[in-house]
Tab-separated table of C-alpha atoms in Angstrom:
chain	number	residue	atom	x	y	z
A	3	MET	CA	-16.298	109.330	39.392
A	4	LEU	CA	-14.556	112.291	37.728
A	5	LYS	CA	-12.785	113.010	41.006
A	6	ILE	CA	-11.422	109.458	41.081
A	7	ILE	CA	-10.234	109.754	37.458
A	8	PHE	CA	-8.430	113.062	38.109
A	9	GLN	CA	-6.804	111.630	41.241
A	10	GLY	CA	-5.645	108.640	39.217
A	11	LEU	CA	-4.191	110.883	36.512
A	12	ALA	CA	-2.421	112.979	39.124
A	13	ILE	CA	-0.864	109.870	40.701
A	14	LEU	CA	0.238	108.640	37.257
A	15	LEU	CA	1.760	112.018	36.420
A	16	ILE	CA	3.685	112.047	39.696
A	17	ALA	CA	4.902	108.508	39.068
A	18	LEU	CA	6.098	109.368	35.562
A	19	THR	CA	7.850	112.457	36.889
A	20	VAL	CA	9.649	110.446	39.554
A	21	GLN	CA	10.616	107.629	37.191
A	22	ALA	CA	11.775	109.835	34.293
A	23	PRO	CA	15.536	110.334	34.615
A	24	ALA	CA	16.814	113.878	34.464
A	25	HIS	CA	18.984	114.603	31.448
A	26	ALA	CA	22.567	114.442	32.661
A	27	ALA	CA	24.842	117.285	31.718
A	28	GLU	CA	27.181	116.493	28.844
A	29	VAL	CA	30.537	115.279	30.115
A	30	LEU	CA	33.459	116.379	27.970
A	31	THR	CA	36.855	114.696	27.697
A	32	LEU	CA	40.123	116.585	28.066
A	33	GLY	CA	42.909	114.619	26.393
A	34	ASP	CA	46.310	115.127	24.814
A	35	GLN	CA	45.111	117.556	22.131
A	36	PRO	CA	45.032	121.140	23.380
A	37	GLU	CA	41.609	122.613	24.017
A	38	LEU	CA	41.772	126.259	23.001
A	39	PHE	CA	39.783	128.958	24.744
A	40	ILE	CA	38.413	130.389	21.516
A	41	ASP	CA	34.778	129.613	22.285
A	42	HIS	CA	32.599	128.460	25.200
A	43	THR	CA	32.838	124.715	24.548
A	44	PHE	CA	34.599	123.943	27.845
A	45	ILE	CA	33.420	126.999	29.793
A	46	ASP	CA	30.521	126.779	32.220
A	47	SER	CA	30.805	130.064	34.093
A	48	MET	CA	33.020	133.134	34.316
A	49	ASP	CA	33.173	135.652	37.139
A	50	LYS	CA	35.091	138.837	36.285
A	51	THR	CA	36.974	136.977	33.547
A	52	SER	CA	36.367	137.104	29.793
A	53	LEU	CA	37.397	135.607	26.486
A	54	LYS	CA	40.024	137.841	24.902
A	55	LEU	CA	40.979	137.908	21.210
A	56	TRP	CA	44.705	138.312	20.576
A	57	ASN	CA	45.907	140.208	17.535
A	58	PRO	CA	48.978	138.712	15.831
A	59	SER	CA	52.353	140.407	15.559
A	60	GLU	CA	53.217	141.754	12.123
A	61	LYS	CA	56.390	140.156	10.827
A	62	GLU	CA	58.421	140.311	7.626
A	63	ASN	CA	57.150	140.478	4.058
A	64	VAL	CA	57.847	136.971	2.817
A	65	LEU	CA	56.859	137.052	-0.851
A	66	MET	CA	56.669	139.812	-3.457
A	67	PHE	CA	54.333	139.168	-6.383
A	68	ASP	CA	56.873	140.639	-8.754
A	69	LYS	CA	57.137	138.213	-11.690
A	70	PRO	CA	55.564	139.192	-15.055
A	71	TRP	CA	52.948	136.423	-14.684
A	72	GLU	CA	52.137	137.426	-11.064
A	73	GLY	CA	51.480	141.106	-10.387
A	74	ARG	CA	49.004	143.385	-8.640
A	75	TYR	CA	46.054	140.982	-8.713
A	76	CYS	CA	47.583	137.814	-7.344
A	77	GLY	CA	45.358	136.228	-4.761
A	78	TYR	CA	43.737	133.276	-3.049
A	79	ALA	CA	46.932	131.900	-1.517
A	80	THR	CA	47.126	128.478	0.159
A	81	ILE	CA	49.929	127.195	2.416
A	82	LEU	CA	50.317	123.445	3.032
A	83	GLN	CA	52.806	121.471	5.101
A	84	ASP	CA	54.137	118.178	3.740
A	85	GLY	CA	56.687	116.796	6.192
A	86	ASP	CA	59.362	119.443	6.649
A	87	LEU	CA	58.365	121.359	3.500
A	88	PHE	CA	55.937	124.264	3.353
A	89	MET	CA	54.219	124.681	-0.011
A	90	MET	CA	52.450	127.824	-1.237
A	91	TYR	CA	49.968	128.203	-4.091
A	92	TYR	CA	48.473	131.434	-5.399
A	93	ARG	CA	46.828	132.979	-8.425
A	94	GLY	CA	49.071	134.866	-10.828
A	95	ARG	CA	47.351	137.821	-12.473
A	96	PRO	CA	49.128	140.960	-13.667
A	97	GLU	CA	45.995	142.851	-14.833
A	98	ALA	CA	42.427	143.117	-13.585
A	99	GLY	CA	39.747	141.300	-15.550
A	100	VAL	CA	36.822	138.916	-15.554
A	101	ASP	CA	36.974	135.913	-13.211
A	102	GLY	CA	38.316	132.845	-14.984
A	103	SER	CA	40.272	134.625	-17.713
A	104	ASP	CA	43.016	133.060	-19.826
A	105	ASP	CA	45.651	135.387	-18.344
A	106	GLU	CA	45.328	133.755	-14.910
A	107	THR	CA	47.882	131.169	-13.814
A	108	THR	CA	48.529	129.185	-10.648
A	109	CYS	CA	51.957	129.713	-9.099
A	110	TYR	CA	54.035	127.829	-6.546
A	111	ALA	CA	56.609	128.707	-3.865
A	112	GLU	CA	58.211	126.686	-1.088
A	113	SER	CA	60.007	127.099	2.229
A	114	LYS	CA	61.717	125.083	4.942
A	115	ASP	CA	60.878	127.496	7.767
A	116	GLY	CA	57.808	129.463	6.635
A	117	ILE	CA	59.894	132.657	6.566
A	118	ASN	CA	62.301	132.314	3.645
A	119	TRP	CA	60.378	131.406	0.497
A	120	THR	CA	61.729	130.564	-2.954
A	121	LYS	CA	60.015	130.360	-6.338
A	122	PRO	CA	61.538	127.295	-8.035
A	123	ASN	CA	61.833	127.184	-11.793
A	124	LEU	CA	59.703	124.139	-12.478
A	125	GLY	CA	59.807	123.920	-16.264
A	126	ILE	CA	56.183	122.752	-16.524
A	127	TYR	CA	54.451	125.528	-18.507
A	128	GLU	CA	55.681	128.132	-20.947
A	129	TYR	CA	55.212	131.824	-20.337
A	130	ASN	CA	56.276	134.177	-23.132
A	131	GLY	CA	58.247	131.353	-24.744
A	132	SER	CA	60.101	130.227	-21.606
A	133	LYS	CA	59.507	127.482	-19.032
A	134	TYR	CA	61.810	129.254	-16.581
A	135	ASN	CA	59.042	129.979	-14.079
A	136	ASN	CA	57.104	128.704	-11.058
A	137	ILE	CA	53.753	128.103	-12.809
A	138	ILE	CA	51.979	124.835	-11.992
A	139	LEU	CA	48.719	125.476	-13.897
A	140	LYS	CA	48.145	127.496	-17.060
A	141	GLY	CA	45.695	127.418	-19.952
A	142	HIS	CA	42.978	125.764	-17.892
A	143	ALA	CA	40.534	128.668	-17.597
A	144	PRO	CA	38.602	129.235	-15.392
A	145	PHE	CA	40.381	127.023	-12.850
A	146	SER	CA	43.440	129.164	-12.131
A	147	HIS	CA	41.130	131.878	-10.837
A	148	ASN	CA	40.739	130.155	-7.468
A	149	PHE	CA	42.743	126.907	-7.568
A	150	ALA	CA	42.821	125.726	-3.916
A	151	PRO	CA	44.939	122.643	-3.074
A	152	MET	CA	44.793	120.406	-0.002
A	153	LEU	CA	46.956	117.568	1.296
A	154	ASP	CA	44.638	114.581	1.606
A	155	THR	CA	45.188	112.967	5.021
A	156	ARG	CA	42.470	110.332	4.669
A	157	PRO	CA	43.929	106.886	5.506
A	158	GLY	CA	44.440	104.770	2.408
A	159	VAL	CA	44.346	107.582	-0.127
A	160	PRO	CA	46.160	106.527	-3.361
A	161	ALA	CA	49.687	107.910	-3.725
A	162	ASN	CA	48.863	109.649	-7.003
A	163	GLU	CA	46.025	111.540	-5.268
A	164	ARG	CA	47.875	112.691	-2.130
A	165	PHE	CA	47.192	116.245	-3.210
A	166	LYS	CA	43.745	117.375	-4.308
A	167	ALA	CA	42.380	120.740	-5.343
A	168	VAL	CA	39.008	122.316	-6.017
A	169	ALA	CA	38.513	125.130	-8.498
A	170	GLY	CA	35.767	126.701	-10.583
A	171	THR	CA	33.216	129.476	-11.000
A	172	HIS	CA	29.432	129.608	-10.689
A	173	LYS	CA	28.946	128.923	-14.401
A	174	LEU	CA	30.769	125.565	-14.267
A	175	GLY	CA	30.738	124.582	-10.581
A	176	LEU	CA	33.664	123.178	-8.616
A	177	SER	CA	35.882	120.593	-10.284
A	178	THR	CA	38.598	118.313	-8.896
A	179	PHE	CA	42.323	118.156	-9.663
A	180	VAL	CA	44.776	115.593	-8.234
A	181	SER	CA	48.558	115.384	-7.963
A	182	PRO	CA	51.162	112.974	-6.549
A	183	ASP	CA	53.649	115.731	-5.664
A	184	GLY	CA	51.708	118.998	-5.465
A	185	LYS	CA	53.349	120.314	-8.636
A	186	HIS	CA	52.037	118.226	-11.527
A	187	TRP	CA	48.249	118.311	-11.652
A	188	LYS	CA	45.512	116.737	-13.738
A	189	LYS	CA	41.792	117.324	-13.805
A	190	ILE	CA	39.575	114.403	-12.791
A	191	GLY	CA	36.206	113.735	-14.406
A	192	ASP	CA	34.136	115.644	-16.931
A	193	LYS	CA	31.531	116.924	-14.492
A	194	PRO	CA	31.846	119.267	-11.506
A	195	ILE	CA	31.563	117.777	-8.023
A	196	ILE	CA	29.529	120.659	-6.540
A	197	THR	CA	27.245	122.940	-8.546
A	198	ASP	CA	25.011	124.456	-5.850
A	199	GLY	CA	27.021	127.584	-5.053
A	200	ALA	CA	28.322	130.901	-6.331
A	201	PHE	CA	32.046	130.006	-5.910
A	202	ASP	CA	33.173	133.600	-6.629
A	203	SER	CA	35.936	133.317	-4.030
A	204	GLN	CA	38.494	130.844	-2.711
A	205	ASN	CA	36.704	127.565	-2.024
A	206	VAL	CA	38.443	125.120	0.319
A	207	ALA	CA	38.206	121.433	1.202
A	208	PHE	CA	39.893	118.993	3.596
A	209	TRP	CA	39.543	115.566	5.149
A	210	SER	CA	37.932	115.870	8.594
A	211	GLU	CA	39.220	113.195	10.938
A	212	PRO	CA	36.561	113.759	13.632
A	213	GLU	CA	33.708	113.824	11.103
A	214	GLN	CA	35.222	111.007	9.009
A	215	GLN	CA	34.367	112.717	5.747
A	216	TYR	CA	35.570	115.384	3.365
A	217	VAL	CA	34.205	118.852	3.989
A	218	CYS	CA	34.142	121.757	1.542
A	219	TYR	CA	33.471	125.401	2.417
A	220	PHE	CA	32.646	127.777	-0.424
A	221	ARG	CA	30.961	131.010	-1.448
A	222	VAL	CA	27.217	131.352	-1.452
A	223	TRP	CA	25.029	134.439	-1.121
A	224	SER	CA	22.529	134.781	1.710
A	225	GLU	CA	19.575	135.700	-0.502
A	226	SER	CA	20.373	133.550	-3.497
A	227	SER	CA	17.821	131.345	-5.171
A	228	ILE	CA	17.801	127.558	-5.461
A	229	ALA	CA	21.267	127.323	-7.019
A	230	HIS	CA	22.898	129.825	-4.619
A	231	SER	CA	24.360	131.478	-7.692
A	232	GLN	CA	22.477	134.777	-7.759
A	233	PHE	CA	24.632	137.442	-6.177
A	234	LYS	CA	22.090	138.869	-3.720
A	235	GLY	CA	22.235	139.642	-0.008
A	236	HIS	CA	25.440	139.064	1.950
A	237	ARG	CA	28.473	137.142	0.818
A	238	SER	CA	28.233	133.988	2.879
A	239	ILE	CA	29.706	130.499	3.269
A	240	GLY	CA	28.146	127.197	2.252
A	241	ARG	CA	29.187	123.684	3.190
A	242	SER	CA	28.964	120.277	1.530
A	243	THR	CA	30.369	116.903	2.621
A	244	SER	CA	31.499	113.713	0.924
A	245	LYS	CA	32.838	110.264	1.805
A	246	ASP	CA	34.731	109.817	-1.468
A	247	PHE	CA	35.389	113.326	-2.906
A	248	VAL	CA	33.069	112.406	-5.788
A	249	ASN	CA	29.530	112.415	-4.408
A	250	TRP	CA	28.700	115.478	-2.342
A	251	THR	CA	25.708	116.396	-0.191
A	252	PRO	CA	23.420	119.330	-1.076
A	253	THR	CA	24.728	122.744	-0.096
A	254	VAL	CA	23.800	124.100	3.333
A	255	GLU	CA	24.519	127.708	4.223
A	256	MET	CA	26.538	128.073	7.424
A	257	THR	CA	25.048	129.898	10.393
A	258	TYR	CA	26.899	132.416	12.552
A	259	SER	CA	25.541	132.057	16.103
A	260	ASP	CA	22.897	134.766	15.690
A	261	THR	CA	25.478	137.508	15.172
A	262	ALA	CA	25.020	140.470	12.842
A	263	ARG	CA	25.376	139.560	9.180
A	264	GLU	CA	28.504	140.794	7.439
A	265	HIS	CA	30.050	140.134	4.034
A	266	LEU	CA	32.545	137.288	4.470
A	267	TYR	CA	34.708	136.978	1.372
A	268	THR	CA	37.263	134.184	1.766
A	269	ASN	CA	36.660	131.743	4.628
A	270	GLN	CA	39.956	129.761	4.783
A	271	THR	CA	38.468	127.099	7.062
A	272	LEU	CA	40.898	124.383	8.172
A	273	ALA	CA	41.430	121.816	10.911
A	274	TYR	CA	43.799	123.282	13.493
A	275	PHE	CA	47.120	121.440	13.242
A	276	ARG	CA	47.269	120.751	17.028
A	277	ASN	CA	43.661	119.644	17.415
A	278	PRO	CA	41.672	118.596	14.331
A	279	ASN	CA	38.403	118.814	16.296
A	280	ILE	CA	38.721	122.606	16.133
A	281	TYR	CA	38.201	124.273	12.765
A	282	ILE	CA	39.848	127.683	12.424
A	283	ALA	CA	38.501	130.112	9.831
A	284	ILE	CA	40.597	133.254	9.349
A	285	ALA	CA	38.172	135.036	7.066
A	286	ALA	CA	38.213	138.217	5.016
A	287	ARG	CA	35.499	140.675	6.069
A	288	PHE	CA	34.497	142.819	3.095
A	289	MET	CA	32.895	146.247	3.578
A	290	PRO	CA	31.393	147.270	0.208
A	291	SER	CA	31.242	151.004	-0.558
A	292	ARG	CA	32.949	151.876	2.717
A	293	ARG	CA	35.534	154.284	1.309
A	294	VAL	CA	38.676	155.414	3.104
A	295	ILE	CA	41.055	156.195	0.229
A	296	SER	CA	40.151	158.514	-2.649
A	297	GLU	CA	40.640	157.614	-6.297
A	298	LYS	CA	43.429	160.176	-6.549
A	299	GLU	CA	45.219	158.865	-3.459
A	300	PHE	CA	44.951	155.324	-4.747
A	301	ALA	CA	46.240	156.365	-8.175
A	302	ASN	CA	49.315	157.785	-6.436
A	303	LEU	CA	49.905	154.297	-5.015
A	304	GLY	CA	49.662	152.742	-8.473
A	305	GLY	CA	46.080	151.506	-8.171
A	306	ILE	CA	43.030	151.939	-10.401
A	307	ALA	CA	39.772	153.560	-9.342
A	308	THR	CA	37.749	150.328	-9.261
A	309	TYR	CA	39.713	149.111	-6.260
A	310	SER	CA	39.496	152.253	-4.141
A	311	LYS	CA	35.842	152.311	-3.102
A	312	ASP	CA	35.761	149.469	-0.532
A	313	CYS	CA	37.797	148.293	2.460
A	314	SER	CA	38.432	144.976	4.184
A	315	ASP	CA	39.964	143.426	7.276
A	316	THR	CA	40.339	139.950	8.789
A	317	VAL	CA	38.117	138.214	11.348
A	318	LEU	CA	38.286	134.942	13.275
A	319	LEU	CA	35.564	132.297	13.127
A	320	THR	CA	35.645	128.811	14.610
A	321	SER	CA	33.628	125.613	14.319
A	322	ARG	CA	33.504	122.184	15.924
A	323	GLY	CA	32.087	120.623	12.770
A	324	GLY	CA	28.584	120.813	11.389
A	325	THR	CA	26.982	123.860	9.839
A	326	ASN	CA	27.556	126.541	12.482
A	327	TYR	CA	30.417	128.970	12.918
A	328	GLN	CA	31.049	130.481	16.320
A	329	ARG	CA	31.623	134.220	15.990
A	330	THR	CA	32.870	134.644	19.535
A	331	PHE	CA	34.625	137.845	18.483
A	332	MET	CA	33.120	140.416	16.141
A	333	GLU	CA	36.189	142.642	16.395
A	334	ALA	CA	38.890	142.542	13.727
A	335	PHE	CA	41.544	139.874	14.108
A	336	VAL	CA	43.913	141.754	11.768
A	337	ARG	CA	43.307	145.458	11.101
A	338	PRO	CA	44.424	147.181	7.882
A	339	GLY	CA	46.964	149.284	9.797
A	340	ILE	CA	48.536	152.710	9.582
A	341	GLY	CA	48.683	154.490	6.218
A	342	LEU	CA	46.541	154.201	3.112
A	343	ASN	CA	48.020	151.162	1.346
A	344	ASN	CA	45.769	148.597	2.982
A	345	TRP	CA	42.562	150.613	3.023
A	346	SER	CA	41.766	149.802	-0.589
A	347	SER	CA	39.423	147.127	-1.879
A	348	ARG	CA	40.256	143.434	-1.432
A	349	THR	CA	43.460	143.853	0.485
A	350	ASN	CA	44.188	142.262	3.911
A	351	TYR	CA	42.837	138.935	2.634
A	352	PRO	CA	44.376	136.011	4.553
A	353	ALA	CA	46.047	133.049	2.920
A	354	ARG	CA	44.702	129.648	3.900
A	355	GLY	CA	47.060	127.934	6.310
A	356	VAL	CA	48.198	128.127	9.931
A	357	ILE	CA	51.614	126.531	10.414
A	358	PRO	CA	54.070	125.990	13.284
A	359	SER	CA	57.002	128.385	13.319
A	360	GLY	CA	59.148	127.075	16.148
A	361	ASP	CA	58.314	125.364	19.420
A	362	GLU	CA	56.402	128.325	20.849
A	363	ASN	CA	54.908	130.178	17.877
A	364	MET	CA	52.743	129.727	14.798
A	365	SER	CA	52.290	131.749	11.616
A	366	PHE	CA	49.739	132.643	8.997
A	367	TYR	CA	49.878	135.102	6.088
A	368	ILE	CA	48.050	138.197	4.866
A	369	GLN	CA	47.978	139.801	1.415
A	370	ARG	CA	49.020	143.437	1.569
A	371	ASN	CA	48.822	146.320	-0.932
A	372	TYR	CA	46.394	144.553	-3.268
A	373	GLY	CA	46.057	146.226	-6.654
A	374	GLN	CA	49.369	148.056	-6.186
A	375	ASN	CA	52.767	147.533	-7.743
A	376	ASP	CA	54.312	146.358	-4.460
A	377	HIS	CA	51.616	143.767	-3.732
A	378	HIS	CA	53.028	141.151	-1.350
A	379	LEU	CA	52.381	138.542	1.328
A	380	GLN	CA	53.203	139.340	4.960
A	381	ARG	CA	53.751	136.830	7.752
A	382	MET	CA	51.751	137.195	10.965
A	383	GLU	CA	52.757	135.453	14.192
A	384	LEU	CA	50.989	134.260	17.350
A	385	ARG	CA	52.088	132.174	20.301
A	386	LEU	CA	51.147	128.507	19.977
A	387	ASP	CA	47.357	128.110	20.540
A	388	GLY	CA	47.264	131.858	21.054
A	389	PHE	CA	44.231	132.972	19.047
A	390	ALA	CA	42.371	133.832	22.242
A	391	SER	CA	42.499	133.310	26.003
A	392	ILE	CA	40.617	133.297	29.270
A	393	HIS	CA	41.648	136.712	30.592
A	394	ALA	CA	41.514	138.170	34.081
A	395	PRO	CA	42.310	141.791	34.966
A	396	TYR	CA	44.443	142.899	37.908
A	397	GLY	CA	41.424	142.651	40.204
A	398	GLY	CA	41.177	138.934	39.477
A	399	GLY	CA	38.393	136.523	38.582
A	400	THR	CA	37.475	132.882	38.058
A	401	MET	CA	36.436	130.509	35.280
A	402	THR	CA	34.838	127.132	35.942
A	403	THR	CA	34.666	124.424	33.288
A	404	LYS	CA	31.783	122.200	32.358
A	405	PRO	CA	31.869	118.634	33.746
A	406	LEU	CA	34.732	116.660	32.189
A	407	THR	CA	37.014	113.684	32.567
A	408	LEU	CA	40.800	113.787	32.314
A	409	ASP	CA	42.344	111.392	29.794
A	410	GLY	CA	45.860	111.877	31.108
A	411	LYS	CA	48.035	111.952	34.216
A	412	GLU	CA	48.845	115.680	34.228
A	413	LEU	CA	46.971	118.920	33.595
A	414	ILE	CA	49.148	121.150	31.420
A	415	LEU	CA	48.456	124.844	30.777
A	416	ASN	CA	49.562	127.318	28.116
A	417	TYR	CA	49.476	130.589	30.048
A	418	ALA	CA	50.965	133.997	30.761
A	419	THR	CA	50.858	136.262	33.809
A	420	SER	CA	52.270	139.643	34.673
A	421	ALA	CA	54.973	139.883	37.349
A	422	ALA	CA	52.186	140.646	39.829
A	423	GLY	CA	49.773	138.111	38.375
A	424	SER	CA	48.972	134.539	39.293
A	425	ILE	CA	46.921	131.447	38.461
A	426	TRP	CA	45.516	128.906	40.909
A	427	VAL	CA	43.770	125.685	39.885
A	428	GLU	CA	41.187	123.750	41.868
A	429	LEU	CA	39.661	120.421	40.878
A	430	GLN	CA	36.066	120.058	41.992
A	431	GLU	CA	33.239	117.566	42.185
A	432	PRO	CA	30.489	118.285	39.642
A	433	ASP	CA	28.557	120.120	42.408
A	434	GLY	CA	31.501	122.470	43.053
A	435	THR	CA	32.908	120.765	46.154
A	436	PRO	CA	36.745	120.855	46.175
A	437	ILE	CA	38.324	117.422	45.698
A	438	SER	CA	40.548	116.507	48.640
A	439	GLY	CA	44.199	117.089	47.789
A	440	PHE	CA	43.377	119.173	44.686
A	441	SER	CA	41.866	122.321	46.168
A	442	LYS	CA	43.084	125.832	45.524
A	443	LYS	CA	45.006	125.838	48.809
A	444	ASP	CA	46.769	122.616	47.742
A	445	CYS	CA	47.876	124.181	44.398
A	446	THR	CA	51.306	125.681	43.833
A	447	GLU	CA	50.930	129.245	42.546
A	448	ILE	CA	51.476	129.524	38.785
A	449	LEU	CA	53.201	132.587	37.379
A	450	GLY	CA	55.382	133.348	34.382
A	451	ASP	CA	54.858	132.752	30.669
A	452	ARG	CA	54.989	129.189	29.342
A	453	VAL	CA	53.375	127.313	26.466
A	454	GLU	CA	53.473	124.143	28.591
A	455	ARG	CA	53.557	123.716	32.351
A	456	ALA	CA	51.997	120.987	34.493
A	457	VAL	CA	49.867	122.094	37.443
A	458	ILE	CA	51.208	121.034	40.853
A	459	TRP	CA	49.192	120.123	43.943
A	460	ASN	CA	51.013	119.140	47.146
A	461	ASP	CA	54.316	118.827	45.262
A	462	SER	CA	52.856	116.406	42.702
A	463	THR	CA	51.452	116.658	39.197
A	464	ASP	CA	49.985	113.117	39.229
A	465	LEU	CA	46.248	112.907	38.505
A	466	SER	CA	46.063	109.110	38.122
A	467	SER	CA	43.678	108.834	41.077
A	468	LEU	CA	41.061	110.839	39.151
A	469	LYS	CA	41.056	108.678	36.025
A	470	GLY	CA	37.475	108.144	34.833
A	471	LYS	CA	36.062	110.530	37.440
A	472	THR	CA	33.783	113.384	36.366
A	473	ILE	CA	35.144	116.688	37.666
A	474	ARG	CA	35.163	120.414	37.059
A	475	ILE	CA	38.226	122.653	36.912
A	476	GLN	CA	38.100	126.095	38.470
A	477	PHE	CA	40.795	128.595	37.518
A	478	THR	CA	41.427	131.619	39.730
A	479	LEU	CA	43.377	134.258	37.809
A	480	LYS	CA	44.862	137.683	38.473
A	481	ASP	CA	46.301	139.764	35.620
A	482	ALA	CA	46.716	136.524	33.678
A	483	ASP	CA	45.686	134.596	30.568
A	484	ILE	CA	45.165	130.904	29.832
A	485	TYR	CA	45.303	130.026	26.129
A	486	SER	CA	44.790	126.265	26.215
A	487	MET	CA	44.835	123.193	28.426
A	488	ILE	CA	45.841	119.559	27.888
A	489	ALA	CA	45.553	116.386	29.942
A	490	ARG	CA	48.565	114.214	29.160
């Protein structure tokens, strides 16, 4: 009898195994927004290729913090783009002091090209008896300490709330300000919107189109208690979300893909302007008590001892939404550089904002010489989509994508090769079989350096015959880099 029962169970188990469908691999969609090779989202396998982080080029100093209400301790800069105008906000602070002091102001500058910036005399607030200044917030302690504006892109947002800002410290929480023009601001509500955090940094928010909600990223500490406001453990990043910018979800600390914990000061998370599904976080990495410059050396640069005992640099984090950052690269994105000026505490902090600077380049900004009399903002430049790339050495290698569909008639690459280098592209069935007419031998060799070029097979770029078909793309590279790909 027992034998019959066991045989019956075995037959049932086999039947269930046969009938249960295998979980199909996720099929991605490649459309007209560039997919950047900054993480492994589209990558299935690599053979002798790797993801390479690209360090930006150092460009001109674009803004000196040289007004009496600005000074050595300006900080927490934000750059927004509204049409053809670039708008900059930053804390004005001539002397060191407690966070949220009355001597802090919020200042404004603007530019048409992201290179040449002016400080308009706005006539909004008095400073030393004159309104001849660029101050847009004053006398609202503690909010000028870390006032962080955003341009609200949510459909249907009221005109008088096109601009929003969050600001506050751990004692009061984060509060909301709104503005119709980005210059004249008013505080909304008597209560803070988020209280579960430390907030001792620049705290940033934006409307997420793919998540269809507001997201806010702000300072917490990794070993803090219930309110995240005890300063214990590592400086970390928390996240909260909202549908209306009024009611926010409980704070969740971000994770970092099981990488080593480091102090992350500012996070500067934003939706990438060419693909809002990709969140870019150019963050300040803080190294407490890691001294490079002596007190005497820093005094010779005009600094005070308190700001000589630590050092900082800039790192790149990314996210596709949710509560995890990808730390694909642990190496510095921007190093402090030669000399002693940027080896002091709290310098090299990035401004929030990545903006186009021409058809082939983009810019962001770094604070330099913090705590010194020549404290300023420097522009950094990368090629479009050029944070990172799929890289192959001279010996060559391949990268094969995960299964995907093409929502477009052409496959367009942003790439660079050496004079001896090359790129070949093969379209494959999900099992790796070359698709007839789109194999490597059918592909025209790609070489040069272009931010956009359509791939050619048999003298044609047309991929209409593959619409709706699940495929893989295999890239064969030699001494070459691919930064992004688009189907358009």
